[in-house]
Amino acid sequence: MKAVIRDAYGPADVLRLGDVEKPAPGDDEVVLRVHAGEIEAVGAAVTRFKPGDRVFGTCDGAFAEFARTPQDRLAPIPENLTFERAAALPTSGMTALMALRDAGKVRPGQRVLVIGAGGGVGTFAM
């Protein structure tokens, strides 16, 4: 399969397009067909998804035709959402969650002023 490969740390010109082996799922993993995230194959212990399911989430190696990730890093895409819109959710949502919960130590009942909530992170933080 085709993938963007990085052999060394550096600017964008260290990236190259090459051929790598298609990943196989581990017991609790799925293989995604990357165009924004669709289940291609599932491992023996996967219970939440089946091939063909539309999902969004996070994974390593997403600059390839296929990527492997644990099933608990994914969620189903709602029917009324496109792949492209769903693909924007994990990064902005997790950044807002980590900022409020982990860095800010915000707890239930507390109030937070979100300034400049015009982007993805701010929108999730509201």
mmCIF file of C-alpha atoms in Angstrom:
data_model
loop_
_atom_site.group_PDB
_atom_site.id
_atom_site.type_symbol
_atom_site.label_atom_id
_atom_site.label_comp_id
_atom_site.label_asym_id
_atom_site.label_seq_id
_atom_site.Cartn_x
_atom_site.Cartn_y
_atom_site.Cartn_z
ATOM 1 C CA MET A 1 0.000 0.000 0.000
ATOM 2 C CA LYS A 2 1.073 3.614 -0.411
ATOM 3 C CA ALA A 3 2.054 5.632 2.644
ATOM 4 C CA VAL A 4 3.908 8.810 3.508
ATOM 5 C CA ILE A 5 7.200 7.694 5.049
ATOM 6 C CA ARG A 6 9.517 9.670 7.328
ATOM 7 C CA ASP A 7 12.970 8.179 7.808
ATOM 8 C CA ALA A 8 14.454 11.129 9.698
ATOM 9 C CA TYR A 9 13.337 14.124 11.722
ATOM 10 C CA GLY A 10 13.160 17.360 9.759
ATOM 11 C CA PRO A 11 11.105 19.623 7.516
ATOM 12 C CA ALA A 12 8.520 18.462 4.998
ATOM 13 C CA ASP A 13 11.152 17.444 2.449
ATOM 14 C CA VAL A 14 12.124 14.432 4.622
ATOM 15 C CA LEU A 15 8.712 12.954 3.772
ATOM 16 C CA ARG A 16 8.371 10.648 0.807
ATOM 17 C CA LEU A 17 5.632 8.535 -0.740
ATOM 18 C CA GLY A 18 6.482 4.845 -0.718
ATOM 19 C CA ASP A 19 5.156 1.327 -0.425
ATOM 20 C CA VAL A 20 4.697 -0.382 2.948
ATOM 21 C CA GLU A 21 2.988 -3.571 4.080
ATOM 22 C CA LYS A 22 -0.763 -3.291 4.736
ATOM 23 C CA PRO A 23 -1.400 -3.559 8.497
ATOM 24 C CA ALA A 24 -3.314 -6.497 9.977
ATOM 25 C CA PRO A 25 -5.496 -5.993 13.036
ATOM 26 C CA GLY A 26 -4.468 -7.286 16.423
ATOM 27 C CA ASP A 27 -7.144 -8.977 18.548
ATOM 28 C CA ASP A 28 -8.629 -5.712 19.878
ATOM 29 C CA GLU A 29 -7.801 -3.548 16.855
ATOM 30 C CA VAL A 30 -9.375 -2.502 13.605
ATOM 31 C CA VAL A 31 -7.828 -1.596 10.256
ATOM 32 C CA LEU A 32 -9.183 1.602 8.732
ATOM 33 C CA ARG A 33 -9.423 2.465 5.054
ATOM 34 C CA VAL A 34 -8.161 6.033 5.284
ATOM 35 C CA HIS A 35 -10.135 8.669 3.451
ATOM 36 C CA ALA A 36 -11.352 10.033 6.733
ATOM 37 C CA GLY A 37 -11.975 6.620 8.493
ATOM 38 C CA GLU A 38 -13.964 3.480 7.497
ATOM 39 C CA ILE A 39 -13.502 -0.004 9.009
ATOM 40 C CA GLU A 40 -11.706 -2.338 6.587
ATOM 41 C CA ALA A 41 -11.069 -5.311 8.916
ATOM 42 C CA VAL A 42 -11.501 -6.197 12.590
ATOM 43 C CA GLY A 43 -9.553 -8.283 15.067
ATOM 44 C CA ALA A 44 -10.933 -11.389 16.778
ATOM 45 C CA ALA A 45 -11.886 -9.550 19.994
ATOM 46 C CA VAL A 46 -13.499 -6.492 18.360
ATOM 47 C CA THR A 47 -17.145 -6.201 19.400
ATOM 48 C CA ARG A 48 -18.050 -2.585 18.649
ATOM 49 C CA PHE A 49 -17.471 -2.461 14.883
ATOM 50 C CA LYS A 50 -17.686 -4.469 11.679
ATOM 51 C CA PRO A 51 -16.165 -3.949 8.230
ATOM 52 C CA GLY A 52 -17.854 -1.089 6.393
ATOM 53 C CA ASP A 53 -18.732 0.902 9.529
ATOM 54 C CA ARG A 54 -18.147 4.661 9.246
ATOM 55 C CA VAL A 55 -16.032 5.833 12.200
ATOM 56 C CA PHE A 56 -13.948 8.728 13.441
ATOM 57 C CA GLY A 57 -11.207 8.838 16.023
ATOM 58 C CA THR A 58 -7.453 8.752 16.301
ATOM 59 C CA CYS A 59 -4.736 6.432 15.072
ATOM 60 C CA ASP A 60 -1.049 6.347 14.273
ATOM 61 C CA GLY A 61 0.067 6.214 10.656
ATOM 62 C CA ALA A 62 -2.932 7.939 9.093
ATOM 63 C CA PHE A 63 -0.921 9.261 6.130
ATOM 64 C CA ALA A 64 -1.413 5.933 4.371
ATOM 65 C CA GLU A 65 -4.104 4.016 2.547
ATOM 66 C CA PHE A 66 -4.772 1.893 5.669
ATOM 67 C CA ALA A 67 -4.068 2.402 9.376
ATOM 68 C CA ARG A 68 -4.490 0.239 12.480
ATOM 69 C CA THR A 69 -5.898 1.401 15.834
ATOM 70 C CA PRO A 70 -7.550 -0.030 18.964
ATOM 71 C CA GLN A 71 -11.347 -0.056 18.793
ATOM 72 C CA ASP A 72 -11.636 2.121 21.902
ATOM 73 C CA ARG A 73 -10.067 5.075 20.031
ATOM 74 C CA LEU A 74 -13.012 5.211 17.602
ATOM 75 C CA ALA A 75 -16.674 6.205 17.602
ATOM 76 C CA PRO A 76 -19.404 5.764 14.989
ATOM 77 C CA ILE A 77 -20.033 8.691 12.639
ATOM 78 C CA PRO A 78 -23.627 9.918 12.994
ATOM 79 C CA GLU A 79 -25.666 9.385 9.818
ATOM 80 C CA ASN A 80 -26.083 13.131 9.202
ATOM 81 C CA LEU A 81 -22.328 13.837 9.322
ATOM 82 C CA THR A 82 -19.877 13.582 6.414
ATOM 83 C CA PHE A 83 -16.479 11.907 6.715
ATOM 84 C CA GLU A 84 -14.808 15.311 6.304
ATOM 85 C CA ARG A 85 -16.751 16.939 9.133
ATOM 86 C CA ALA A 86 -16.297 13.967 11.436
ATOM 87 C CA ALA A 87 -12.537 13.984 10.781
ATOM 88 C CA ALA A 88 -12.281 17.417 12.421
ATOM 89 C CA LEU A 89 -13.810 16.229 15.708
ATOM 90 C CA PRO A 90 -11.052 14.226 17.426
ATOM 91 C CA THR A 91 -8.271 16.814 17.395
ATOM 92 C CA SER A 92 -10.359 19.814 18.433
ATOM 93 C CA GLY A 93 -12.457 17.838 20.905
ATOM 94 C CA MET A 94 -9.516 16.154 22.627
ATOM 95 C CA THR A 95 -7.557 19.408 22.799
ATOM 96 C CA ALA A 96 -10.490 21.137 24.525
ATOM 97 C CA LEU A 97 -11.018 18.196 26.883
ATOM 98 C CA MET A 98 -7.348 18.035 27.888
ATOM 99 C CA ALA A 99 -7.175 21.812 28.363
ATOM 100 C CA LEU A 100 -10.230 21.959 30.601
ATOM 101 C CA ARG A 101 -10.021 18.655 32.467
ATOM 102 C CA ASP A 102 -6.294 17.963 32.649
ATOM 103 C CA ALA A 103 -4.538 21.337 32.534
ATOM 104 C CA GLY A 104 -7.329 23.491 33.977
ATOM 105 C CA LYS A 105 -8.569 20.909 36.498
ATOM 106 C CA VAL A 106 -12.149 22.086 35.824
ATOM 107 C CA ARG A 107 -14.683 20.035 37.798
ATOM 108 C CA PRO A 108 -18.493 19.694 37.678
ATOM 109 C CA GLY A 109 -20.218 22.799 38.975
ATOM 110 C CA GLN A 110 -17.377 25.154 38.077
ATOM 111 C CA ARG A 111 -17.828 27.842 35.447
ATOM 112 C CA VAL A 112 -15.300 28.734 32.746
ATOM 113 C CA LEU A 113 -15.032 31.822 30.550
ATOM 114 C CA VAL A 114 -14.092 30.797 27.007
ATOM 115 C CA ILE A 115 -12.672 33.753 25.103
ATOM 116 C CA GLY A 116 -12.471 33.647 21.318
ATOM 117 C CA ALA A 117 -14.493 30.480 20.784
ATOM 118 C CA GLY A 118 -14.576 30.931 17.009
ATOM 119 C CA GLY A 119 -12.435 27.882 16.216
ATOM 120 C CA GLY A 120 -12.818 24.165 16.799
ATOM 121 C CA VAL A 121 -11.175 23.985 20.231
ATOM 122 C CA GLY A 122 -13.084 26.952 21.610
ATOM 123 C CA THR A 123 -16.373 25.627 20.261
ATOM 124 C CA PHE A 124 -15.866 22.308 22.064
ATOM 125 C CA ALA A 125 -14.807 24.120 25.236
ATOM 126 C CA MET A 126 -18.105 26.042 25.412
#
